[in-house]
Amino acid sequence: MKRILVTGGAGFIGANFVRYQLEHGDEGLVIIDKLTYAGNRASLAGPLQSGRVILIEADIADRTAVDKAFHDYSPVAVINFAAESHVDRSIDDPTPFIDTNIVGTYTLLEATRGYLRQLSTEGRRDFRLLHVSTDEVYGTLGESGLFSETTPYAPNSPYAASKAAADHLVRAWHETYQLPTLITNCSNNYGPYQFPEKLIPLMILNALEGRPLPIYGDGGNIRDWLFVEDHCAGIWRVLHHGRTGEKYNIGGGNERTNLQIVDQLCAGLEALQPAASNEALRRRGLTSYTQLKTFVADRPGHDRRYAIDAAKIRAELGWAPALDFESGLLRTIRWYLENRAWSDTVLAGKYRLERLGEGS
Ligand code: NAD
Ligand code: DAU
């Protein structure tokens, strides 16, 4: 069986991509994942039983382990999802962001370079390495304009800087060593299996438990939201049809302020699980989810607005999001309501939905 090597496959987007690939592609998958707090076997329960998915618990910065995976499974492609992904955590402690996002990506590039040297001309010709990156590398937008592939990099958080560094390494390995690389820079994802430190799942779980919904600053910061399956479809297209050495922006065209998101979540929850029937709210004498909204101190260095110009991937590769934001958000709320056991499992570690990243 031909196999794709997927790093970070036990995380949010990785686990969704594994499902997407099983449904749409023929290749099997070899996952390398360190299983940090954000990576969970529970997110791969079904796929691991498919007979097409192998999970290796290892660090992408461990050259020996990465070399062994290449040697044992001879992948036809690599997709690098593995990363420390949470901006607030990067403010509290940038170290793992440097280790995984920069040193880990470097190690993966070098291991890939070594592996390609041993491949036949034909194997080398078809091979691709897709590095999954973020729109945060571009910094912040003012009230108008969009991020395009030629927008200069201006990262503002330790997370964004570490992702920008990784993108530069990938670019350099293409230019210098002709590694057949592709980079995707995507906007904010939402959907099933997202670790509940991120805005949308955090607000859903807090609301269900009658806890405050912490809105940073004035709630006016804007993100461009994309349903995770649409991101996976974009990655799949870029992997199969993108031009090596190129980068592709992926975004949903769904700009919303954080306050709009929280209000929409409250409305969605009210429709699917009315506050009147929620024991946790009743105990606190509350009659609606919106009463939980709480403005808190802003995130240090908080980027004001992200918005993607996805014209390149749309025109070159015919990609477009399939799901509108309203349907996607309701689908996501329903998923978290129906999968409380998954949330309980991934929250069994140290993290308990508390505020992160306040800075000093
Ligand atoms: P996530 O935090 O949910 O998952 C990251 C995964 O990587 C986890 O399974 C974790 O265990 C694994 N991992 C971490 N360090 C590792 C290491 N050293 N070696 C091997 N595995 C390691 O992240 P996500 O939201 O799924 O993001 C995936 C990728 O997409 C990241 O590169 C992120 O920067 C990028 N991205 C995310 C978004 C978003 O909105 N979530 C948007 C654009 C781009
Ligand atoms: O833009 C892509 C990026 O989107 C990805 O590269 C990152 O991996 C991903 O985490 C995400 O980064 P954000 O910082 O935008 O996501 P987060 O969910 O942390 O925050 C979204 C917005 O909501 C942001 O403006 C901060 C705000 N926020 C967040 C939390 C956790 C709040 O107001 N309250 C909160 O409790």
Short mmCIF file of C-alpha atoms and ligand atoms in Angstrom, two decimals:
data_model
loop_
_atom_site.label_atom_id
_atom_site.label_comp_id
_atom_site.label_asym_id
_atom_site.label_seq_id
_atom_site.Cartn_x
_atom_site.Cartn_y
_atom_site.Cartn_z
CA MET A 1 0.00 0.00 0.00
CA LYS A 2 1.32 3.48 -0.86
CA ARG A 3 1.46 5.66 2.24
CA ILE A 4 1.46 9.36 3.11
CA LEU A 5 3.45 10.38 6.18
CA VAL A 6 1.34 12.75 8.25
CA THR A 7 2.87 14.52 11.24
CA GLY A 8 0.54 15.81 13.97
CA GLY A 9 -2.22 13.48 12.78
CA ALA A 10 -3.66 13.11 16.28
CA GLY A 11 -4.37 16.85 16.54
CA PHE A 12 -7.42 18.79 15.40
CA ILE A 13 -6.77 19.36 11.69
CA GLY A 14 -4.57 16.27 11.34
CA ALA A 15 -7.29 13.95 12.67
CA ASN A 16 -9.83 15.53 10.33
CA PHE A 17 -7.39 15.19 7.42
CA VAL A 18 -6.84 11.50 8.20
CA ARG A 19 -10.60 10.97 7.88
CA TYR A 20 -10.72 13.02 4.68
CA GLN A 21 -7.90 10.99 3.14
CA LEU A 22 -9.50 7.66 4.12
CA GLU A 23 -12.67 8.76 2.37
CA HIS A 24 -11.18 10.41 -0.72
CA GLY A 25 -7.75 8.86 -1.33
CA ASP A 26 -6.28 5.41 -1.91
CA GLU A 27 -3.07 5.78 0.09
CA GLY A 28 -2.71 4.64 3.66
CA LEU A 29 -1.33 6.93 6.38
CA VAL A 30 1.63 6.77 8.73
CA ILE A 31 1.20 9.28 11.52
CA ILE A 32 4.08 10.63 13.58
CA ASP A 33 2.68 12.38 16.63
CA LYS A 34 4.25 13.28 19.97
CA LEU A 35 0.81 13.04 21.61
CA THR A 36 1.20 16.31 23.50
CA TYR A 37 -1.79 17.68 25.44
CA ALA A 38 -3.28 18.55 22.02
CA GLY A 39 -2.79 15.15 20.40
CA ASN A 40 -5.09 12.34 21.41
CA ARG A 41 -5.62 8.75 20.34
CA ALA A 42 -9.31 9.35 21.06
CA SER A 43 -9.41 11.65 18.01
CA LEU A 44 -8.31 8.75 15.80
CA ALA A 45 -10.42 5.96 17.28
CA GLY A 46 -12.23 5.04 14.04
CA PRO A 47 -9.31 5.58 11.62
CA LEU A 48 -6.96 3.42 13.72
CA GLN A 49 -9.33 0.51 13.16
CA SER A 50 -9.46 0.98 9.38
CA GLY A 51 -6.32 -1.09 8.73
CA ARG A 52 -4.95 1.85 6.68
CA VAL A 53 -3.55 3.99 9.49
CA ILE A 54 -0.40 3.48 11.58
CA LEU A 55 0.36 5.75 14.54
CA ILE A 56 3.95 6.23 15.67
CA GLU A 57 4.34 8.11 18.94
CA ALA A 58 7.43 10.25 18.30
CA ASP A 59 8.75 13.81 18.16
CA ILE A 60 9.35 15.31 14.69
CA ALA A 61 12.53 16.83 16.15
CA ASP A 62 13.86 13.29 16.79
CA ARG A 63 15.86 12.61 13.63
CA THR A 64 16.36 8.93 14.39
CA ALA A 65 12.62 8.34 14.79
CA VAL A 66 11.77 10.29 11.63
CA ASP A 67 14.46 8.47 9.61
CA LYS A 68 13.09 5.15 10.84
CA ALA A 69 9.55 6.05 9.75
CA PHE A 70 10.86 6.93 6.26
CA HIS A 71 12.87 3.71 6.14
CA ASP A 72 10.06 1.45 7.38
CA TYR A 73 7.19 2.88 5.33
CA SER A 74 8.70 4.57 2.23
CA PRO A 75 6.05 7.31 2.06
CA VAL A 76 5.12 8.89 -1.28
CA ALA A 77 4.43 12.26 0.38
CA VAL A 78 4.70 14.11 3.70
CA ILE A 79 2.20 16.51 5.24
CA ASN A 80 3.50 18.46 8.21
CA PHE A 81 0.66 19.35 10.59
CA ALA A 82 2.72 18.85 13.76
CA ALA A 83 3.06 22.06 15.72
CA GLU A 84 2.46 23.83 18.96
CA SER A 85 -0.60 25.72 17.77
CA HIS A 86 -2.00 27.90 20.57
CA VAL A 87 -1.05 31.59 20.62
CA ASP A 88 -1.84 32.03 24.35
CA ARG A 89 0.49 29.16 25.30
CA SER A 90 3.25 30.69 23.17
CA ILE A 91 2.94 33.85 25.28
CA ASP A 92 3.27 31.83 28.52
CA ASP A 93 6.21 29.72 27.28
CA PRO A 94 7.67 30.02 23.77
CA THR A 95 10.18 27.17 24.24
CA PRO A 96 8.15 24.24 22.83
CA PHE A 97 7.16 26.47 19.89
CA ILE A 98 10.81 26.92 18.98
CA ASP A 99 11.54 23.23 19.52
CA THR A 100 8.66 21.79 17.51
CA ASN A 101 7.73 24.46 14.99
CA ILE A 102 11.27 25.47 14.05
CA VAL A 103 13.67 22.68 15.04
CA GLY A 104 11.04 20.01 14.32
CA THR A 105 10.33 21.36 10.83
CA TYR A 106 14.06 21.65 10.16
CA THR A 107 14.55 18.03 11.25
CA LEU A 108 11.72 16.87 9.02
CA LEU A 109 13.17 18.75 6.05
CA GLU A 110 16.60 17.24 6.58
CA ALA A 111 15.20 13.73 7.03
CA THR A 112 13.17 14.18 3.83
CA ARG A 113 16.26 15.38 1.97
CA GLY A 114 18.17 12.29 3.10
CA TYR A 115 15.28 10.01 2.14
CA LEU A 116 14.92 11.54 -1.34
CA ARG A 117 18.60 10.86 -2.06
CA GLN A 118 17.87 7.14 -1.75
CA LEU A 119 14.78 7.16 -3.96
CA SER A 120 14.68 6.21 -7.64
CA THR A 121 14.37 9.05 -10.17
CA GLU A 122 10.69 8.18 -10.57
CA GLY A 123 10.07 8.12 -6.80
CA ARG A 124 11.77 11.52 -6.46
CA ARG A 125 9.76 12.97 -9.34
CA ASP A 126 6.39 12.17 -7.74
CA PHE A 127 7.31 12.97 -4.12
CA ARG A 128 5.91 16.06 -2.33
CA LEU A 129 6.20 17.64 1.10
CA LEU A 130 3.32 19.89 2.11
CA HIS A 131 3.92 22.17 5.08
CA VAL A 132 0.72 23.36 6.78
CA SER A 133 1.00 26.96 7.94
CA THR A 134 -1.11 29.85 9.09
CA ASP A 135 -2.25 33.32 8.05
CA GLU A 136 -0.76 34.61 11.33
CA VAL A 137 2.66 34.79 9.63
CA TYR A 138 1.39 37.91 7.84
CA GLY A 139 0.72 39.83 11.07
CA THR A 140 -2.36 41.98 11.41
CA LEU A 141 -4.62 43.80 8.94
CA GLY A 142 -6.21 47.20 9.40
CA GLU A 143 -9.86 47.79 8.59
CA SER A 144 -9.44 46.95 4.90
CA GLY A 145 -7.36 44.67 2.69
CA LEU A 146 -6.71 40.94 2.55
CA PHE A 147 -3.66 38.68 2.99
CA SER A 148 -2.37 37.44 -0.37
CA GLU A 149 0.52 35.04 -1.02
CA THR A 150 2.79 38.04 -1.60
CA THR A 151 1.94 39.89 1.62
CA PRO A 152 5.21 40.39 3.55
CA TYR A 153 5.67 38.30 6.67
CA ALA A 154 5.24 40.31 9.92
CA PRO A 155 4.49 37.82 12.72
CA ASN A 156 3.48 39.30 16.07
CA SER A 157 3.25 36.40 18.56
CA PRO A 158 5.90 33.82 19.45
CA TYR A 159 3.62 31.23 17.80
CA ALA A 160 3.34 33.24 14.58
CA ALA A 161 7.09 33.93 14.53
CA SER A 162 7.87 30.23 14.93
CA LYS A 163 5.51 29.36 12.06
CA ALA A 164 7.03 32.11 9.91
CA ALA A 165 10.50 30.72 10.62
CA ALA A 166 9.35 27.26 9.58
CA ASP A 167 7.87 28.61 6.33
CA HIS A 168 11.19 30.27 5.54
CA LEU A 169 13.05 27.01 6.15
CA VAL A 170 10.68 25.15 3.82
CA ARG A 171 11.14 27.80 1.15
CA ALA A 172 14.94 27.69 1.51
CA TRP A 173 15.03 23.88 1.27
CA HIS A 174 13.13 24.17 -2.00
CA GLU A 175 15.38 26.87 -3.43
CA THR A 176 18.68 25.36 -2.25
CA TYR A 177 18.09 21.60 -2.38
CA GLN A 178 15.14 21.47 -4.83
CA LEU A 179 13.01 19.75 -2.22
CA PRO A 180 9.53 19.44 -3.80
CA THR A 181 7.70 21.50 -1.20
CA LEU A 182 4.32 23.21 -0.96
CA ILE A 183 3.11 25.61 1.75
CA THR A 184 -0.48 26.39 2.69
CA ASN A 185 -1.37 29.40 4.87
CA CYS A 186 -4.85 29.03 6.29
CA SER A 187 -7.15 31.15 8.41
CA ASN A 188 -8.92 30.07 11.63
CA ASN A 189 -10.40 26.57 11.50
CA TYR A 190 -13.34 25.28 13.50
CA GLY A 191 -15.15 21.95 13.70
CA PRO A 192 -14.99 18.54 15.43
CA TYR A 193 -11.95 17.42 17.49
CA GLN A 194 -10.63 20.94 18.20
CA PHE A 195 -8.92 21.09 21.59
CA PRO A 196 -11.12 23.18 23.93
CA GLU A 197 -8.51 25.89 24.55
CA LYS A 198 -9.48 27.52 21.23
CA LEU A 199 -12.25 30.15 21.09
CA ILE A 200 -15.16 28.13 19.67
CA PRO A 201 -14.95 24.85 21.65
CA LEU A 202 -13.90 26.74 24.80
CA MET A 203 -17.01 28.92 24.63
CA ILE A 204 -19.28 25.94 23.94
CA LEU A 205 -18.00 23.93 26.91
CA ASN A 206 -17.91 26.93 29.26
CA ALA A 207 -21.47 27.83 28.31
CA LEU A 208 -22.73 24.30 28.88
CA GLU A 209 -21.12 24.30 32.33
CA GLY A 210 -22.45 27.78 33.18
CA ARG A 211 -18.94 29.24 33.34
CA PRO A 212 -18.03 32.79 32.19
CA LEU A 213 -17.34 33.28 28.45
CA PRO A 214 -14.09 35.29 28.50
CA ILE A 215 -13.94 37.81 25.64
CA TYR A 216 -10.52 39.39 25.22
CA GLY A 217 -10.41 43.21 25.02
CA ASP A 218 -13.44 44.78 23.34
CA GLY A 219 -14.37 41.61 21.40
CA GLY A 220 -13.87 43.50 18.14
CA ASN A 221 -10.93 41.45 16.83
CA ILE A 222 -11.77 39.77 13.55
CA ARG A 223 -10.91 36.28 12.33
CA ASP A 224 -11.76 34.61 8.99
CA TRP A 225 -13.37 31.26 9.83
CA LEU A 226 -13.18 28.06 7.78
CA PHE A 227 -14.79 24.69 8.52
CA VAL A 228 -11.98 22.19 9.06
CA GLU A 229 -13.17 19.75 6.37
CA ASP A 230 -12.95 22.55 3.81
CA HIS A 231 -9.36 23.19 4.91
CA CYS A 232 -8.62 19.46 4.51
CA ALA A 233 -10.09 19.52 1.00
CA GLY A 234 -7.82 22.47 0.17
CA ILE A 235 -4.74 20.68 1.51
CA TRP A 236 -5.66 17.59 -0.50
CA ARG A 237 -5.94 19.63 -3.68
CA VAL A 238 -2.66 21.42 -3.11
CA LEU A 239 -0.92 18.11 -2.36
CA HIS A 240 -2.15 16.51 -5.58
CA HIS A 241 -2.35 19.43 -7.98
CA GLY A 242 -0.36 22.35 -6.54
CA ARG A 243 2.88 23.54 -8.12
CA THR A 244 5.94 22.71 -6.02
CA GLY A 245 7.80 25.71 -4.65
CA GLU A 246 4.49 27.60 -4.41
CA LYS A 247 2.44 28.70 -1.44
CA TYR A 248 -1.36 28.83 -1.34
CA ASN A 249 -3.58 30.86 0.98
CA ILE A 250 -6.74 29.11 2.19
CA GLY A 251 -9.60 30.99 3.86
CA GLY A 252 -13.33 30.89 4.29
CA GLY A 253 -14.28 34.47 3.49
CA ASN A 254 -16.15 34.46 6.81
CA GLU A 255 -14.94 37.50 8.71
CA ARG A 256 -16.54 37.77 12.14
CA THR A 257 -15.70 39.69 15.30
CA ASN A 258 -15.16 37.51 18.36
CA LEU A 259 -18.26 39.08 19.89
CA GLN A 260 -20.32 38.00 16.86
CA ILE A 261 -18.96 34.47 17.24
CA VAL A 262 -19.86 34.29 20.93
CA ASP A 263 -23.35 35.67 20.29
CA GLN A 264 -23.89 33.18 17.49
CA LEU A 265 -22.71 30.33 19.71
CA CYS A 266 -25.10 31.41 22.45
CA ALA A 267 -27.96 31.50 19.94
CA GLY A 268 -27.00 28.09 18.54
CA LEU A 269 -26.80 26.56 22.00
CA GLU A 270 -30.16 28.08 22.89
CA ALA A 271 -31.66 26.37 19.81
CA LEU A 272 -30.06 22.99 20.47
CA GLN A 273 -30.01 22.91 24.30
CA PRO A 274 -32.12 25.75 25.73
CA ALA A 275 -30.74 27.54 28.79
CA ALA A 276 -33.98 26.79 30.64
CA SER A 277 -33.14 23.09 30.47
CA ASN A 278 -29.50 23.59 31.57
CA GLU A 279 -29.09 22.67 35.24
CA ALA A 280 -25.70 24.47 35.55
CA LEU A 281 -27.26 27.79 34.48
CA ARG A 282 -30.36 27.31 36.60
CA ARG A 283 -28.19 26.73 39.68
CA ARG A 284 -26.56 30.13 39.05
CA GLY A 285 -29.94 31.81 38.61
CA LEU A 286 -29.23 32.53 34.91
CA THR A 287 -31.83 32.36 32.18
CA SER A 288 -29.71 32.76 29.05
CA TYR A 289 -26.25 31.84 27.75
CA THR A 290 -25.53 35.45 26.81
CA GLN A 291 -25.52 36.38 30.52
CA LEU A 292 -22.23 34.45 30.74
CA LYS A 293 -20.39 36.88 28.42
CA THR A 294 -17.49 38.50 30.31
CA PHE A 295 -14.98 41.04 28.99
CA VAL A 296 -11.46 40.28 30.24
CA ALA A 297 -7.97 41.76 29.82
CA ASP A 298 -6.78 41.65 26.23
CA ARG A 299 -4.22 39.17 24.84
CA PRO A 300 -0.78 40.86 24.64
CA GLY A 301 0.09 41.66 21.02
CA HIS A 302 -3.44 40.69 19.94
CA ASP A 303 -3.71 40.89 16.12
CA ARG A 304 -6.77 42.95 15.24
CA ARG A 305 -7.91 41.44 11.97
CA TYR A 306 -7.13 38.48 9.70
CA ALA A 307 -8.75 37.96 6.29
CA ILE A 308 -7.58 35.77 3.43
CA ASP A 309 -7.58 36.36 -0.30
CA ALA A 310 -8.03 32.78 -1.57
CA ALA A 311 -8.12 33.76 -5.27
CA LYS A 312 -5.02 31.71 -6.14
CA ILE A 313 -6.22 28.33 -4.85
CA ARG A 314 -9.70 29.02 -6.21
CA ALA A 315 -8.46 29.88 -9.73
CA GLU A 316 -5.55 27.42 -10.03
CA LEU A 317 -6.97 24.41 -8.23
CA GLY A 318 -10.73 24.98 -8.35
CA TRP A 319 -11.06 24.87 -4.55
CA ALA A 320 -13.96 26.55 -2.76
CA PRO A 321 -15.42 26.01 0.71
CA ALA A 322 -18.42 23.66 0.62
CA LEU A 323 -20.03 24.67 3.90
CA ASP A 324 -21.47 28.06 4.85
CA PHE A 325 -20.48 29.42 8.25
CA GLU A 326 -23.92 29.23 9.87
CA SER A 327 -24.37 25.52 9.03
CA GLY A 328 -20.77 24.76 10.02
CA LEU A 329 -21.15 26.42 13.39
CA LEU A 330 -24.38 24.57 14.20
CA ARG A 331 -22.77 21.30 13.10
CA THR A 332 -19.86 22.03 15.42
CA ILE A 333 -22.07 22.85 18.41
CA ARG A 334 -24.03 19.63 17.80
CA TRP A 335 -20.77 17.65 17.63
CA TYR A 336 -19.59 18.97 21.00
CA LEU A 337 -23.01 18.29 22.53
CA GLU A 338 -22.95 14.71 21.26
CA ASN A 339 -19.30 14.04 22.09
CA ARG A 340 -18.92 15.08 25.73
CA ALA A 341 -16.93 11.87 26.34
CA TRP A 342 -14.28 13.07 23.85
CA SER A 343 -14.02 16.43 25.66
CA ASP A 344 -13.78 14.68 29.03
CA THR A 345 -10.98 12.48 27.69
CA VAL A 346 -8.89 15.30 26.23
CA LEU A 347 -9.45 17.43 29.33
CA ALA A 348 -8.21 14.69 31.65
CA GLY A 349 -4.72 16.29 31.74
CA LYS A 350 -3.61 19.51 33.44
CA TYR A 351 -5.71 21.99 31.47
CA ARG A 352 -9.17 22.86 32.87
CA LEU A 353 -10.46 25.60 30.52
CA GLU A 354 -8.62 28.30 32.49
CA ARG A 355 -7.32 31.61 31.06
CA LEU A 356 -3.94 31.29 29.34
CA GLY A 357 -1.52 33.82 27.87
CA GLU A 358 -2.13 36.93 29.97
CA GLY A 359 1.58 37.81 29.80
CA SER A 360 3.51 39.50 32.58
P1 NAD B 1 -3.28 20.97 17.32
O1 NAD B 1 -2.57 21.68 18.41
O2 NAD B 1 -4.69 20.59 17.49
O3 NAD B 1 -2.48 19.63 16.95
C1 NAD B 1 -1.09 19.59 16.84
C2 NAD B 1 -0.66 18.13 16.80
O4 NAD B 1 0.78 18.09 16.66
C3 NAD B 1 -1.00 17.34 18.06
O5 NAD B 1 -1.48 16.07 17.73
C4 NAD B 1 0.33 17.24 18.79
O6 NAD B 1 0.43 16.09 19.62
C5 NAD B 1 1.29 17.18 17.62
N1 NAD B 1 2.65 17.60 17.98
C6 NAD B 1 3.03 18.70 18.68
N2 NAD B 1 4.37 18.73 18.81
C7 NAD B 1 4.84 17.66 18.14
C8 NAD B 1 6.14 17.17 17.89
N3 NAD B 1 7.24 17.79 18.35
N4 NAD B 1 6.28 16.03 17.17
C9 NAD B 1 5.20 15.37 16.71
N5 NAD B 1 3.94 15.79 16.93
C10 NAD B 1 3.76 16.92 17.62
O7 NAD B 1 -3.07 21.87 16.03
P2 NAD B 1 -4.05 22.08 14.78
O8 NAD B 1 -5.01 23.16 15.10
O9 NAD B 1 -4.55 20.77 14.32
O10 NAD B 1 -3.02 22.67 13.72
C11 NAD B 1 -2.35 21.82 12.81
C12 NAD B 1 -1.44 22.67 11.94
O11 NAD B 1 -2.21 23.62 11.23
C13 NAD B 1 -0.41 23.49 12.74
O12 NAD B 1 0.79 23.49 12.03
C14 NAD B 1 -1.01 24.87 12.80
O13 NAD B 1 0.01 25.85 12.89
C15 NAD B 1 -1.73 24.93 11.48
N6 NAD B 1 -2.92 25.81 11.40
C16 NAD B 1 -3.90 25.72 12.35
C17 NAD B 1 -5.04 26.52 12.21
C18 NAD B 1 -6.18 26.45 13.21
O14 NAD B 1 -7.08 27.29 13.14
N7 NAD B 1 -6.21 25.50 14.11
C19 NAD B 1 -5.15 27.41 11.13
C20 NAD B 1 -4.10 27.48 10.20
C21 NAD B 1 -2.99 26.66 10.33
O1 DAU B 2 -5.44 32.29 12.05
C1 DAU B 2 -5.02 30.96 12.17
C2 DAU B 2 -4.72 30.64 13.60
O2 DAU B 2 -5.96 30.57 14.28
C3 DAU B 2 -3.93 29.34 13.77
O3 DAU B 2 -2.67 29.47 13.18
C4 DAU B 2 -3.77 28.99 15.26
O4 DAU B 2 -3.15 27.73 15.39
C5 DAU B 2 -5.15 28.95 15.89
O5 DAU B 2 -5.01 28.72 17.28
C6 DAU B 2 -5.91 30.24 15.65
O6 DAU B 2 -5.27 31.33 16.37
P1 DAU B 2 -6.15 32.43 17.15
O7 DAU B 2 -5.30 33.08 18.15
O8 DAU B 2 -6.88 33.29 16.18
O9 DAU B 2 -7.23 31.44 17.84
P2 DAU B 2 -7.91 31.44 19.28
O10 DAU B 2 -9.01 30.44 19.24
O11 DAU B 2 -6.92 31.33 20.38
O12 DAU B 2 -8.56 32.89 19.37
C7 DAU B 2 -9.47 33.35 18.40
C8 DAU B 2 -9.84 34.76 18.77
O13 DAU B 2 -10.63 34.73 19.97
C9 DAU B 2 -8.67 35.66 19.07
O14 DAU B 2 -8.94 36.97 18.60
C10 DAU B 2 -8.57 35.67 20.59
C11 DAU B 2 -10.02 35.51 21.00
N1 DAU B 2 -10.26 34.77 22.26
C12 DAU B 2 -9.68 33.56 22.41
C13 DAU B 2 -9.88 32.82 23.56
C14 DAU B 2 -9.23 31.46 23.74
C15 DAU B 2 -11.09 35.32 23.24
O15 DAU B 2 -11.63 36.43 23.08
N2 DAU B 2 -11.30 34.57 24.37
C16 DAU B 2 -10.72 33.36 24.59
O16 DAU B 2 -10.93 32.77 25.67
#
